[in-house]
CSV table of C-alpha atoms and ligand atoms in Angstrom, one decimal:
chain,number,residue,atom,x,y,z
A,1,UNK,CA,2.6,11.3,21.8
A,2,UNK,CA,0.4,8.6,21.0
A,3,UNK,CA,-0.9,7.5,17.3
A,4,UNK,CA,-3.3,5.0,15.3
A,5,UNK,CA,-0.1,3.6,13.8
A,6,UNK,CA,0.5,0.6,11.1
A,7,UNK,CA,3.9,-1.0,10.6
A,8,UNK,CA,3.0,-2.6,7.8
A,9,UNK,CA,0.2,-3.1,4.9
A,10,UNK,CA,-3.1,-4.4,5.6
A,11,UNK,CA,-6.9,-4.5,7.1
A,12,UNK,CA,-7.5,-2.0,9.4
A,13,UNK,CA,-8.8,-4.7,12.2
A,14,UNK,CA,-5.4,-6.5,12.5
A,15,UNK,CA,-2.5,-3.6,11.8
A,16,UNK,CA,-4.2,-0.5,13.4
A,17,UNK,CA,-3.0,0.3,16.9
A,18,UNK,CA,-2.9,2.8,19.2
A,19,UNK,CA,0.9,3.0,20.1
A,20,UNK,CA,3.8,5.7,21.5
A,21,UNK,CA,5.6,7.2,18.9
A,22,UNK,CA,8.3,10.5,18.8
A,23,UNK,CA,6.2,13.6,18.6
A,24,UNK,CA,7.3,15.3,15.1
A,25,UNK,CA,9.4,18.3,15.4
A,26,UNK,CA,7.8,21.5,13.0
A,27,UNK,CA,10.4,22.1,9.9
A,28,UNK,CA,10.0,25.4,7.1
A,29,UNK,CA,7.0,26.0,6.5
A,30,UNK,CA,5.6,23.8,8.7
A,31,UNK,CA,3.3,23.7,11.9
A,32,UNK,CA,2.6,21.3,14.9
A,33,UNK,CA,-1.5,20.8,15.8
A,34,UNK,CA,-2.6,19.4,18.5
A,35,UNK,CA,-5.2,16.9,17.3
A,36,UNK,CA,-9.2,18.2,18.3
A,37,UNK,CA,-11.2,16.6,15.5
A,38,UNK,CA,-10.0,14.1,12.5
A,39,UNK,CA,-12.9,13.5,9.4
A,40,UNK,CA,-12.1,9.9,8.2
A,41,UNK,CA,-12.4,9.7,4.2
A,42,UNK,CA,-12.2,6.8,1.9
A,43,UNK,CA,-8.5,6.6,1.1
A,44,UNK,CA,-7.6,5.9,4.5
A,45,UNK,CA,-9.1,2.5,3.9
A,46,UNK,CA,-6.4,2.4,1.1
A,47,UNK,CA,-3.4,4.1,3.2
A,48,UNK,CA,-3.5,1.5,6.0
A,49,UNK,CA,-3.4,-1.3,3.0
A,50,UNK,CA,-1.0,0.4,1.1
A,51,UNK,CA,-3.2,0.8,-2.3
A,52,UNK,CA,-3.1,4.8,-1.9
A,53,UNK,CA,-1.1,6.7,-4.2
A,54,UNK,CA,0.5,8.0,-1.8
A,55,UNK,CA,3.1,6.3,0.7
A,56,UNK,CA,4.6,7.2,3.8
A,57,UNK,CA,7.4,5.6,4.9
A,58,UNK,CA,6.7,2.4,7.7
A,59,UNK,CA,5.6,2.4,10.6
A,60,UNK,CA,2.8,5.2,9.3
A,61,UNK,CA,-0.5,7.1,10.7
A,62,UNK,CA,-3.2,7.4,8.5
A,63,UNK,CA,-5.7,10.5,8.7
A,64,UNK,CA,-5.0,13.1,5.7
A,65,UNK,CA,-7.3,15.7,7.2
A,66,UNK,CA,-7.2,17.6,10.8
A,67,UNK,CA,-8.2,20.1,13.3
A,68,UNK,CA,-6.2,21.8,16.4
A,69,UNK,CA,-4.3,23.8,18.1
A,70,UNK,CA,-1.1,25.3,16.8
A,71,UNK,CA,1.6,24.2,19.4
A,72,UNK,CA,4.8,24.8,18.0
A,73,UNK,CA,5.8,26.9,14.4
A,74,UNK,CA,9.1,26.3,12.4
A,75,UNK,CA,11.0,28.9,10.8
A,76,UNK,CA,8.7,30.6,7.5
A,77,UNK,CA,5.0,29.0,9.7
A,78,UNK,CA,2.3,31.3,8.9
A,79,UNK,CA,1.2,30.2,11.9
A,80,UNK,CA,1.4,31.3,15.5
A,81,UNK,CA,0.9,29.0,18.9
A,82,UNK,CA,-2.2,28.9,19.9
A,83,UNK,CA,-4.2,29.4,16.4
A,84,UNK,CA,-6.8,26.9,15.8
A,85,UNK,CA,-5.8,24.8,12.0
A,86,UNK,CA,-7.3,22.6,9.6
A,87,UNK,CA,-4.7,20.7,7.5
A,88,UNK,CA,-4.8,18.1,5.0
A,89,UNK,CA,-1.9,15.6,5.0
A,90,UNK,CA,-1.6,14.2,1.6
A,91,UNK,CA,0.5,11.0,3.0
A,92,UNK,CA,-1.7,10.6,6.5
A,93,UNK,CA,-0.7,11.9,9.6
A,94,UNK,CA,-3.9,13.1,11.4
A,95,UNK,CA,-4.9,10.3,13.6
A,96,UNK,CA,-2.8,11.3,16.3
A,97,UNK,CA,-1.9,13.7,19.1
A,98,UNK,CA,-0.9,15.7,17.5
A,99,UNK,CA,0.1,16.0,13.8
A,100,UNK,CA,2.3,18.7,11.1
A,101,UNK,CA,0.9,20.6,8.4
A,102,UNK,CA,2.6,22.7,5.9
A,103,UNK,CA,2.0,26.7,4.7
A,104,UNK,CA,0.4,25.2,1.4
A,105,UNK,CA,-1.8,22.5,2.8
A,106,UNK,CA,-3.4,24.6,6.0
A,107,UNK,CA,-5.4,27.4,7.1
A,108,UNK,CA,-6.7,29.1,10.0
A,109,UNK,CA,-10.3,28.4,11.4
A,110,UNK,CA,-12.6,30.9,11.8
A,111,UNK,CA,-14.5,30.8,14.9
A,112,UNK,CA,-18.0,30.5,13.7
A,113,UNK,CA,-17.2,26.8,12.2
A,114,UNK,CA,-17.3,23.9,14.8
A,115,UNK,CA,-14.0,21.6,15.1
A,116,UNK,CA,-16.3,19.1,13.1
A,117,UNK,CA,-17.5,21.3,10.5
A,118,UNK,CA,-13.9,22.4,9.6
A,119,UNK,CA,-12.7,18.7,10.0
A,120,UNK,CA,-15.4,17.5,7.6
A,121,UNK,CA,-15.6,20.2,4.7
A,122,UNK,CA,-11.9,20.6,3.4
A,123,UNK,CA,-11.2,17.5,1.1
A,124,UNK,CA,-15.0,17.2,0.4
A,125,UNK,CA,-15.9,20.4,-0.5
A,126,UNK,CA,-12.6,21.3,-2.1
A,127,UNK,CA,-12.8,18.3,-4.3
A,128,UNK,CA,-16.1,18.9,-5.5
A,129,UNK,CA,-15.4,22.6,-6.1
A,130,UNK,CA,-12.7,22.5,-7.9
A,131,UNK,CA,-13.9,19.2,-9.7
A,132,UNK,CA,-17.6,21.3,-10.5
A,133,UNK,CA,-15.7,24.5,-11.4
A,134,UNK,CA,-12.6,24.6,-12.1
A,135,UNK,CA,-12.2,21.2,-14.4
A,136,UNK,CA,-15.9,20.7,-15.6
A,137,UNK,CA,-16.7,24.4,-15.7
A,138,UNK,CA,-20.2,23.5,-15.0
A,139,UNK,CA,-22.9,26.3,-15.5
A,140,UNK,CA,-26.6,27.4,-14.3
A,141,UNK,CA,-28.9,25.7,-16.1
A,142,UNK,CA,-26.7,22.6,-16.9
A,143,UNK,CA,-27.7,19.1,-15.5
A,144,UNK,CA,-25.6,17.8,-12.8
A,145,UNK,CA,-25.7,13.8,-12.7
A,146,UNK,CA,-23.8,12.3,-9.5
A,147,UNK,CA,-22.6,9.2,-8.5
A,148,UNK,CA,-22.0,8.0,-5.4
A,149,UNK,CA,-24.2,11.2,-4.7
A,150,UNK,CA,-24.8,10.1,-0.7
A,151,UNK,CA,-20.8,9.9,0.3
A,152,UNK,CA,-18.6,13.0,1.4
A,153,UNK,CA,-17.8,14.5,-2.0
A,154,UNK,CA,-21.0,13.5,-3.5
A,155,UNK,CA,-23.2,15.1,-1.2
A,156,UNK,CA,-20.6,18.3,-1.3
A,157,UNK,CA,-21.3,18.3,-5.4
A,158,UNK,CA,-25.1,18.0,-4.5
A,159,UNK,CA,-24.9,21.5,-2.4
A,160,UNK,CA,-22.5,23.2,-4.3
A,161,UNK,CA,-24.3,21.7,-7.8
A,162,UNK,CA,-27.3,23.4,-7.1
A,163,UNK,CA,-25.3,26.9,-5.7
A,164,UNK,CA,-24.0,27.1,-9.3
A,165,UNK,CA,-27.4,26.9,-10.4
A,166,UNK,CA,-27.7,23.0,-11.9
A,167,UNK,CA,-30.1,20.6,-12.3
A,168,UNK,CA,-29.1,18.0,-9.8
A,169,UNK,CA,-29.6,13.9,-10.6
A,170,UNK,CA,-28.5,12.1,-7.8
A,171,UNK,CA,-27.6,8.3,-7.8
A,172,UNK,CA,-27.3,6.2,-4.9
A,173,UNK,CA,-27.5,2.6,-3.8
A,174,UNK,CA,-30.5,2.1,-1.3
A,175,UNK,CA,-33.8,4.4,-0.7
A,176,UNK,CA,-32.3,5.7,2.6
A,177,UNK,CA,-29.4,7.4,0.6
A,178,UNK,CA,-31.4,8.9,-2.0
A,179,UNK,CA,-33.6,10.4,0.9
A,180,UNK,CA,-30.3,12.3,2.5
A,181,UNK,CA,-29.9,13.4,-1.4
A,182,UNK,CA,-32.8,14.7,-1.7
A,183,UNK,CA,-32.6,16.8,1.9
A,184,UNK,CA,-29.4,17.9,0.7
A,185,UNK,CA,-31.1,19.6,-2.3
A,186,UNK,CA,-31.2,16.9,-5.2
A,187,UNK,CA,-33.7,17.2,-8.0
A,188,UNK,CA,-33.8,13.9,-9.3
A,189,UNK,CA,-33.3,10.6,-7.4
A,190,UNK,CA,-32.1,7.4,-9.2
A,191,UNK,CA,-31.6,4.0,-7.4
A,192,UNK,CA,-28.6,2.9,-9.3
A,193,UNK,CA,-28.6,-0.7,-8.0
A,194,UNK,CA,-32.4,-1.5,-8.5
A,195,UNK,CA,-33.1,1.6,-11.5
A,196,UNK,CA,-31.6,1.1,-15.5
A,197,UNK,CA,-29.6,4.4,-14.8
A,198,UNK,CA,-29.2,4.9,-18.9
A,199,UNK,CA,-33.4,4.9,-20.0
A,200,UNK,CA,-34.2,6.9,-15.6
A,201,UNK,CA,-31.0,9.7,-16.7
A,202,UNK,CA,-32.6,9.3,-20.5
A,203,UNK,CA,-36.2,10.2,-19.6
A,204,UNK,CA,-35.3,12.9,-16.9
A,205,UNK,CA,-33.4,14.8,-19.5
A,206,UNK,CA,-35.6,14.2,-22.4
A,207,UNK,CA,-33.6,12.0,-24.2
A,208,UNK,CA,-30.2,15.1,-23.9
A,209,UNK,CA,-28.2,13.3,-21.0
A,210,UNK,CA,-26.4,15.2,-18.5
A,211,UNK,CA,-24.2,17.7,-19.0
A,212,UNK,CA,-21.7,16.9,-16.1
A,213,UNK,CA,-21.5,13.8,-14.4
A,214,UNK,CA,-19.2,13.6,-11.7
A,215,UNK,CA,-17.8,10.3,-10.9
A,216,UNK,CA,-16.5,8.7,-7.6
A,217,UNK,CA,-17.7,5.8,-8.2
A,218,UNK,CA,-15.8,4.0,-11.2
A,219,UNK,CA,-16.1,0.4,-12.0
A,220,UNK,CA,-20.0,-0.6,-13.7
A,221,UNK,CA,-21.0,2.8,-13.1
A,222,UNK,CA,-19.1,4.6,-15.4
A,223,UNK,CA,-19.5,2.3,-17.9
A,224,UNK,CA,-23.0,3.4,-17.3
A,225,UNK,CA,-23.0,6.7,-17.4
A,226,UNK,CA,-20.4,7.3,-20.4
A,227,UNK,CA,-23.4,6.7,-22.2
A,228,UNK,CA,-25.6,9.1,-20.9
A,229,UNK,CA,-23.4,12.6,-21.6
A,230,UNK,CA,-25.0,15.0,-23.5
A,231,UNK,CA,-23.7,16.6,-26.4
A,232,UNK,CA,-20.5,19.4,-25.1
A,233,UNK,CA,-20.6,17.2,-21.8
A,234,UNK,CA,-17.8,16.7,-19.6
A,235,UNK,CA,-17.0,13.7,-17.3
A,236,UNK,CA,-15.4,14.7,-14.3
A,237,UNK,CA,-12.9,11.5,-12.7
A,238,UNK,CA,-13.0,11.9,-9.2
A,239,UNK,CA,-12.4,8.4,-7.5
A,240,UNK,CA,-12.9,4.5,-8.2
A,241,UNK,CA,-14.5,3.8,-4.7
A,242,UNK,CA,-16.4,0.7,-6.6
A,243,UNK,CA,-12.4,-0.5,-6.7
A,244,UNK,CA,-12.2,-0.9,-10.9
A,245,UNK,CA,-10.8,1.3,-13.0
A,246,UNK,CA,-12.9,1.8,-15.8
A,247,UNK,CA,-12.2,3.2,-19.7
A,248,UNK,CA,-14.3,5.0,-22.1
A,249,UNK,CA,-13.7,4.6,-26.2
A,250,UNK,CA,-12.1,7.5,-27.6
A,251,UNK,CA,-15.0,7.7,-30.8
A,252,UNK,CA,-17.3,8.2,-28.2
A,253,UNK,CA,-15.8,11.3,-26.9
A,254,UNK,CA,-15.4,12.6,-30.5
A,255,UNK,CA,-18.8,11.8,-31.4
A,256,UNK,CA,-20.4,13.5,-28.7
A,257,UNK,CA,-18.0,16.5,-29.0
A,258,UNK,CA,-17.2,15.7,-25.0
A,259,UNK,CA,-14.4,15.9,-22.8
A,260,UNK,CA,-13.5,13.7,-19.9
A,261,UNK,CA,-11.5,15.5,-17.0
A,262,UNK,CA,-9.2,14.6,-14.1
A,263,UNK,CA,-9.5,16.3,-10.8
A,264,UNK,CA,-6.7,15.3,-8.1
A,265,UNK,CA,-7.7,17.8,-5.4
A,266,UNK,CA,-4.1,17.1,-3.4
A,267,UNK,CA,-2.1,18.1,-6.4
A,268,UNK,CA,-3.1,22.0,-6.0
A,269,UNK,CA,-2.1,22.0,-2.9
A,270,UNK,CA,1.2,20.1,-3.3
A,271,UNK,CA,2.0,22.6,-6.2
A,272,UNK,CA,1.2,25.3,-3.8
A,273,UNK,CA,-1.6,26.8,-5.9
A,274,UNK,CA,-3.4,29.5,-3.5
A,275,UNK,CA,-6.6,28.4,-5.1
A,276,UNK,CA,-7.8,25.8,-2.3
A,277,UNK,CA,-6.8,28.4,0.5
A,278,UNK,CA,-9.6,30.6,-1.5
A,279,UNK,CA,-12.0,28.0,-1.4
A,280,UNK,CA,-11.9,27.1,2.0
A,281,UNK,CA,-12.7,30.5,3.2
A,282,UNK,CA,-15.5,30.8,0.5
A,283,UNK,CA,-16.5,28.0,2.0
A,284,UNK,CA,-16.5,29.3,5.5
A,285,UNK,CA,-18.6,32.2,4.2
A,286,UNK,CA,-21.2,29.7,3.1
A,287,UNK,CA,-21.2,28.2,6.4
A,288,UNK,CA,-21.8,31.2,7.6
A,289,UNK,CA,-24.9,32.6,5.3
A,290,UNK,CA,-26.1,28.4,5.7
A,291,UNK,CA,-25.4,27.9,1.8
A,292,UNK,CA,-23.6,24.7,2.6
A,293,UNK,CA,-24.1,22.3,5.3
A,294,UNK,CA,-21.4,19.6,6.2
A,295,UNK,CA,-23.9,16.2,6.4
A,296,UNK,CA,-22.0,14.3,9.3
A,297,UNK,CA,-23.3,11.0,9.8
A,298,UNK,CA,-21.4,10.0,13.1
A,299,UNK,CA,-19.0,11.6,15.4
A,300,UNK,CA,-16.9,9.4,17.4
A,301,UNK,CA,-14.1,9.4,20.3
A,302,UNK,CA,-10.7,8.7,19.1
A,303,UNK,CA,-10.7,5.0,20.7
A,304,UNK,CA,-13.5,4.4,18.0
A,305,UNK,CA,-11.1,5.0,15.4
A,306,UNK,CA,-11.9,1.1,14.2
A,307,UNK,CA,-15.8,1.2,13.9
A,308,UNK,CA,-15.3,4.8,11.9
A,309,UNK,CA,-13.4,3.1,9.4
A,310,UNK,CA,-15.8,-0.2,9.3
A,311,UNK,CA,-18.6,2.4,8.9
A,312,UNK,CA,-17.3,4.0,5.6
A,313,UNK,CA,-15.9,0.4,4.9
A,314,UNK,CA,-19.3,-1.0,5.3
A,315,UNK,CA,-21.0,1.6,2.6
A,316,UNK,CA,-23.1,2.1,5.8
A,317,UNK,CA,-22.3,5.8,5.7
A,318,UNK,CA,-23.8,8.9,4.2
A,319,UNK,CA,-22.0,12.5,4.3
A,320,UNK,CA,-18.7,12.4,6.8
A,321,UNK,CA,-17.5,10.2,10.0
A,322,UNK,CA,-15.6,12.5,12.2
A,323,UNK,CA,-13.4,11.3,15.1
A,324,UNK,CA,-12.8,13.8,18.1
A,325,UNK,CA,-10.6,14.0,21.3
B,401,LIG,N1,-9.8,13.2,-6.8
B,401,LIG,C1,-9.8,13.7,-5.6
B,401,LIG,O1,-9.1,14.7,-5.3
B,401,LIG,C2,-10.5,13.0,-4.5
B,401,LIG,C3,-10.7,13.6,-3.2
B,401,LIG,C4,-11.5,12.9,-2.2
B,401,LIG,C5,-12.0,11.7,-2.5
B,401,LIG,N2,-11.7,11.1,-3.7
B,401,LIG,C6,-12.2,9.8,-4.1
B,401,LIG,O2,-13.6,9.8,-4.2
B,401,LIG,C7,-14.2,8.6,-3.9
B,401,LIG,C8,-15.3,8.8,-2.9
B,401,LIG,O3,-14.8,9.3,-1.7
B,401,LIG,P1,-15.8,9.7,-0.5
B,401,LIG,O4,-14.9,10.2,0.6
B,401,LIG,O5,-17.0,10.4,-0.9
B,401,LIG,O6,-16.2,8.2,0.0
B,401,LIG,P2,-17.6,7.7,0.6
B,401,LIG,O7,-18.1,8.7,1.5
B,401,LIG,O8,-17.2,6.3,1.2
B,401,LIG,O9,-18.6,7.5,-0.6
B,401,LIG,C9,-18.3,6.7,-1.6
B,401,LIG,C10,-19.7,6.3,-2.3
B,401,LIG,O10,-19.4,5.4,-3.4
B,401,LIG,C11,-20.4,4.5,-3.5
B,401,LIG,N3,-19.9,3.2,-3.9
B,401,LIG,C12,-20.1,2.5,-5.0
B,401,LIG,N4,-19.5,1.3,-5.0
B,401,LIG,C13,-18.8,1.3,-3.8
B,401,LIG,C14,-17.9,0.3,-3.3
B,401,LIG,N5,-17.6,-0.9,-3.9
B,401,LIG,N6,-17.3,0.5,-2.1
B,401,LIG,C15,-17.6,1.7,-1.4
B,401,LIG,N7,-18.4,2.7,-1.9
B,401,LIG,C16,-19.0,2.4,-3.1
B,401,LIG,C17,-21.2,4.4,-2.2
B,401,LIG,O11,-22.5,4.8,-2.4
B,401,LIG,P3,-23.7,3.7,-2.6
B,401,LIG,O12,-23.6,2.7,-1.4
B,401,LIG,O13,-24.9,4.5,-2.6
B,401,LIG,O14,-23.4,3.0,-3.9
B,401,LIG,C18,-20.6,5.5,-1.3
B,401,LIG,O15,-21.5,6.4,-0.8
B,401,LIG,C19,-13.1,7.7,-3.3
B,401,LIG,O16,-12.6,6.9,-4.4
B,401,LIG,C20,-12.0,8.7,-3.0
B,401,LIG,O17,-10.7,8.2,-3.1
B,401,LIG,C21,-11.0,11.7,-4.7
């Protein structure tokens, strides 16, 4: 088969090529795809440099989430030839022919979602659910602030923030952003690179702050917005896509009786919780019943792979860039 392979770490543009490389063979548990429909995300900027926490032995294919057609099963696949899966590959993989995924990590696609949909809604939307629900416990009512609110798992927090009933502030860097933030269902629009974020979040919740900020973002941001919780809030970690990672004082979280949460999406399914598998087919159903609406900015053959990742690289992006065969 052939791959977007990397033999060793650096920028996309110099160690990314197309290249011949064994076809894996399906072990327990496991499942071959045939590649239909790959959704780039943010860390595979970091896998191809070696800066992801995860790292697959050299020469490696980046790609951690997929769409095919089963081809082959190993013994213990839930899986048969011929079923259409999404997977997510925690250590890369999906930027290929074809491409394994495991029992844990994998589920069937139902008919009514598009190869793109189901390529583009599995890490975003299962990071912001489980990230919105399951660590920050958000409620109706509550206000939602998001950062980063115009990427994949931002605009997944916007739609699914105001399913569970919130109050959505959305912050993004240029008007264009906020305007795909506000389609997407946001309440509130803040400019964080032209806007003081701390007196805009102040004066939209009279003076309260937010009760859940979700936070991709990192770096100046967070600094930011640690200041604008409101009392019982919770701070949900996400990512550090502004590349610093930043730290909050410990008074401050006593003080405003507040709690700052971790959500590592890939760690359920490496634990095989049966959690995500829920999700996904919750999610499926909101496809259906147009609850939720994966935003993809551009789809792209696989020989594109290179301007897919300069477009999220670029910050050029809103919603998902999906790459198809
Ligand atoms: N914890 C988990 O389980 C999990 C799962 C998926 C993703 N993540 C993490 O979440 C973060 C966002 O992922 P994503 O897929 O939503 O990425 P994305 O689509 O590229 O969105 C990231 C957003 O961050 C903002 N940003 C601020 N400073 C930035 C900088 N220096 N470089 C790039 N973007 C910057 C950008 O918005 P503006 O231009 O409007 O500022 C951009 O829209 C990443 O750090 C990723 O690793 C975590």
């Amino acid at each position: 088969m052939h791959a977007w392979q990397f033999d060793h770490y650096g920028h996309y543009s110099e160690n990314l090529h197309w290249v011949e490389r064994p076809t894996p063979t399906p072990g327990f548990g496991e499942a071959l795809v045939r590649t239909r429909a790959v959704s780039l995300n943010f860390p595979d900027l970091l896998i191809v440099q070696g800066m992801y926490q995860h790292k697959a032995p050299l020469p490696a294919v980046p790609g951690v989430e997929g769409v095919g057609v089963v081809e082959a099963v190993g013994p213990g696949s839930k899986f048969k030839v011929g079923d259409r899966a999404v997977g997510f590959c925690h250590g890369g993989g999906t930027l290929a022919d074809c491409f394994l995924v495991h029992n844990n990590s994998a589920w069937t696609v139902p008919g009514h979602v598009t190869d793109e949909q189901a390529a583009a809604l599995s890490v975003t939307y299962g990071t912001s659910y489980f990230g919105l629900h399951h660590r920050a416990h958000l409620q109706a009512g509550e206000t939602l602030l998001v950062l980063g609110a115009a990427g994949g798992v931002g605009l997944a927090a916007i739609q699914l923030g105001k399913l569970m009933g919130a109050t959505v502030i959305a912050c993004a860097g240029d008007a264009a952003k906020l305007e795909v933030c506000r389609l997407n269902g946001a309440d509130h629009l803040v400019n964080y690179k032209d806007e003081d974020l701390i007196e805009r979040v102040k004066d939209i919740t009279g003076g309260e702050g937010a009760n859940v900020i979700y936070d991709p973002v990192g770096g100046d941001f967070f600094d930011k917005v640690k200041r604008c919780v409101a009392w019982d809030g919770r701070i949900v970690i996400i990512g550090f896509a502004a590349g610093r990672i930043p730290s909050i004082e410990t008074n401050r979280i006593l003080l405003k009786n507040m709690a700052v949460v971790g959500l590592a999406w890939g760690q359920y399914l490496d634990r095989g919780s049966r959690l995500p598998e829920e999700a996904q087919f919750r999610f499926y159903d909101m496809l259906a019943r147009r609850q939720i609406d994966p935003v993809i900015y551009r789809t792209l053959p696989f020989d594109q792979t290179h301007e897919g990742l300069r477009i999220i690289e670029s910050r050029e992006v809103y919603g998902k860039v999906v790459i198809t065969r």
